[in-house]
PDB file of C-alpha atoms in Angstrom:
ATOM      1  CA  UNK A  28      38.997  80.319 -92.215  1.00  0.00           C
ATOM      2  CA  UNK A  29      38.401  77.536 -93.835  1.00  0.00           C
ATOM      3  CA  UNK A  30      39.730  74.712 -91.400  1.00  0.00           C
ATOM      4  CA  UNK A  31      37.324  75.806 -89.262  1.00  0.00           C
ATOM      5  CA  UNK A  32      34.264  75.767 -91.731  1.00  0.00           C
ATOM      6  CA  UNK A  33      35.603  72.366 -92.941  1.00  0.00           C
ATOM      7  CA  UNK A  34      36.706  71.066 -89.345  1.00  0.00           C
ATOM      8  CA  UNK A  35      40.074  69.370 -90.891  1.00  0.00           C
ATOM      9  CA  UNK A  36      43.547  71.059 -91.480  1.00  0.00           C
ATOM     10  CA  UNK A  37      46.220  69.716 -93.086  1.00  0.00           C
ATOM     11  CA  UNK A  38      49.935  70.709 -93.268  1.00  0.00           C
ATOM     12  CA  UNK A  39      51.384  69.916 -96.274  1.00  0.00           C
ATOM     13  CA  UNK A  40      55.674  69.965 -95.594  1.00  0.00           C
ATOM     14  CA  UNK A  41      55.167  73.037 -93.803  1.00  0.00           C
ATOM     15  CA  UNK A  42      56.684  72.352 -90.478  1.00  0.00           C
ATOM     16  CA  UNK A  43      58.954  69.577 -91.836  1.00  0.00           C
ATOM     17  CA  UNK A  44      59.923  68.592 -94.910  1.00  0.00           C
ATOM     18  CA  UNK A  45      58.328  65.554 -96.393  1.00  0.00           C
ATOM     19  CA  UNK A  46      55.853  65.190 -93.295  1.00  0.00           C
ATOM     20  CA  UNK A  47      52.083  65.585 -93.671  1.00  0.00           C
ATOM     21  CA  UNK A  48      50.011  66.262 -91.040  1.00  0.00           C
ATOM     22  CA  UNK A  49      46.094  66.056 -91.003  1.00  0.00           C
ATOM     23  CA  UNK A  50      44.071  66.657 -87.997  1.00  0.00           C
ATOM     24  CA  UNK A  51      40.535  67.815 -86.656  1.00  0.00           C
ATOM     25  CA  UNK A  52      39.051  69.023 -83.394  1.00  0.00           C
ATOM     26  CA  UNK A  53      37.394  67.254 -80.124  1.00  0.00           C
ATOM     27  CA  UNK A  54      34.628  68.937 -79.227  1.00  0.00           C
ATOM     28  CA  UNK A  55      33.177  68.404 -75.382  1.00  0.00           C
ATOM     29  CA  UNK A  56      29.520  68.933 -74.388  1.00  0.00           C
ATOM     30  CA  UNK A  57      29.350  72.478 -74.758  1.00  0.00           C
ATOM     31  CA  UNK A  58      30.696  72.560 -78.179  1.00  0.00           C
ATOM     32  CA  UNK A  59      33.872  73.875 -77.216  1.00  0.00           C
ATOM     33  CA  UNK A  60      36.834  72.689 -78.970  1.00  0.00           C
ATOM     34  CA  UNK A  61      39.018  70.711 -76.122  1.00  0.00           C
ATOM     35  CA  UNK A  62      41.590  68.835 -78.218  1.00  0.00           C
ATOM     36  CA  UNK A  63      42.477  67.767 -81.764  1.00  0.00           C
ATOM     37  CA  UNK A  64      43.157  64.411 -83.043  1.00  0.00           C
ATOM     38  CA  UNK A  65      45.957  64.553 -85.698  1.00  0.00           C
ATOM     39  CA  UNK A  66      47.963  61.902 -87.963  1.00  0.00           C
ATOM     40  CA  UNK A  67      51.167  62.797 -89.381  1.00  0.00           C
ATOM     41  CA  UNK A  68      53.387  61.092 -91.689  1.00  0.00           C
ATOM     42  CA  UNK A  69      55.433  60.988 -94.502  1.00  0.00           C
ATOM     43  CA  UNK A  70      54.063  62.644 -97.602  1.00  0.00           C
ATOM     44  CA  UNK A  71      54.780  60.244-100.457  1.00  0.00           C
ATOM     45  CA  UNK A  72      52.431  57.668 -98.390  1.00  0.00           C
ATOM     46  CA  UNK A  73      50.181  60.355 -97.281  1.00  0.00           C
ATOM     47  CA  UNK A  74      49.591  62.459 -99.937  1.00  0.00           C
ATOM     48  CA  UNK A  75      48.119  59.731-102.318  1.00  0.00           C
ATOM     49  CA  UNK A  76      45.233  59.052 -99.687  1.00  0.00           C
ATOM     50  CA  UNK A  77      44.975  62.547 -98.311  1.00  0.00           C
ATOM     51  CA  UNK A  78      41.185  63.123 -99.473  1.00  0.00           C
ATOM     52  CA  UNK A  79      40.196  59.499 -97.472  1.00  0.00           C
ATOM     53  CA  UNK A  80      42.310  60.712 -94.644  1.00  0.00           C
ATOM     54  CA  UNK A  81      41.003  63.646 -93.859  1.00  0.00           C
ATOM     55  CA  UNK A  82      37.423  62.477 -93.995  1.00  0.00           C
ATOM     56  CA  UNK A  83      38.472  59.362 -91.544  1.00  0.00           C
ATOM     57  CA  UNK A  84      40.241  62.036 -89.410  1.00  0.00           C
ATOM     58  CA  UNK A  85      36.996  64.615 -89.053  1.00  0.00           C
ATOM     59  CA  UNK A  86      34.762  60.986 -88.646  1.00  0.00           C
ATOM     60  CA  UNK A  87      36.605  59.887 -85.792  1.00  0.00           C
ATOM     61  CA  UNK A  88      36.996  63.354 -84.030  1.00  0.00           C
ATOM     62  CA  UNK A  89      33.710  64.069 -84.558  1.00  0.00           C
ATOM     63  CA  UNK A  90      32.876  60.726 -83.115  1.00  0.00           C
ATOM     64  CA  UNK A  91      34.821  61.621 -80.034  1.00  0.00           C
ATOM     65  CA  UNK A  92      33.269  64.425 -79.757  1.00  0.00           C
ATOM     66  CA  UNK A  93      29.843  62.737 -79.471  1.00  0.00           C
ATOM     67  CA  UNK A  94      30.868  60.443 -77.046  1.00  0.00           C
ATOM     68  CA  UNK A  95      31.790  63.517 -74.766  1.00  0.00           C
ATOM     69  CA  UNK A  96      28.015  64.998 -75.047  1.00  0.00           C
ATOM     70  CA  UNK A  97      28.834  67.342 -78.450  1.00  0.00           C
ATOM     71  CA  UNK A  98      25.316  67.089 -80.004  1.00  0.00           C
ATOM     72  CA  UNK A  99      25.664  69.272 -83.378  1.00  0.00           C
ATOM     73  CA  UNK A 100      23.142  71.051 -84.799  1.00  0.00           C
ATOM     74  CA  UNK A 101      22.754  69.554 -87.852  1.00  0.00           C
ATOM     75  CA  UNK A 102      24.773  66.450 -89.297  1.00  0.00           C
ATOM     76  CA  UNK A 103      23.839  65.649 -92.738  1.00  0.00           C
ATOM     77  CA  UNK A 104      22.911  61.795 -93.036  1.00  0.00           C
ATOM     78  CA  UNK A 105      26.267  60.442 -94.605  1.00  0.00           C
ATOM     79  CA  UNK A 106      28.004  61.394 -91.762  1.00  0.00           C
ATOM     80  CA  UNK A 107      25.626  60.583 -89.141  1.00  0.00           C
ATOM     81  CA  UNK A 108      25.805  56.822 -90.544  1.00  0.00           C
ATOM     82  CA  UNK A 109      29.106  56.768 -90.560  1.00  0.00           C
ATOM     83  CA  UNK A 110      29.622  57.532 -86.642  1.00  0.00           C
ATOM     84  CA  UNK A 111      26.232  56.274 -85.333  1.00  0.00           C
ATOM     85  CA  UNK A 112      23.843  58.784 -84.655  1.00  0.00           C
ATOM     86  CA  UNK A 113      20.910  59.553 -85.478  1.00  0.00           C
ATOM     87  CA  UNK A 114      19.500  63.349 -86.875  1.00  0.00           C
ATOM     88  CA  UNK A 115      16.779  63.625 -83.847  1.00  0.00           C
TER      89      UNK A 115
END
């Protein structure tokens, strides 16, 4: 589905009403996904930044998820500036 090709999900007011609720996975060192970090709040704040959000979210997951031994396969260069690795 696509939260998995994309590695974010958001809820948009479906579990509660006027609640947003973005969120990507932790991988560990076997590329297995071991937790999620996730920011919620209230939609008329989060909606107007959603697009920034959800790229900060995946970043910083996908940092974790380095710093647990995750080595993907292929990181395109934006993103491997962004949390500090290199392509090799």
């Amino acid at each position: 589905d696509k939260a998995r090709r994309l590695l974010v999900a958001t809820n948009i007011c479906e579990n509660m009403e006027g609640v947003v609720c973005v969120a990507s996975p932790i991988f560990n060192h076997e590329g297995k996904a071991i937790a999620a970090l996730s920011i919620s709040g209230p939609a008329v704040r989060m909606e107007q930044g959603l697009e920034t959000i959800k790229k900060e979210v995946k970043r910083v997951a996908l940092r974790l998820s380095i710093l647990l031994g995750y080595r993907p396969e292929k990181i395109d260069e934006a993103t491997a500036a962004t949390v500090n690795v290199s392509n090799t």
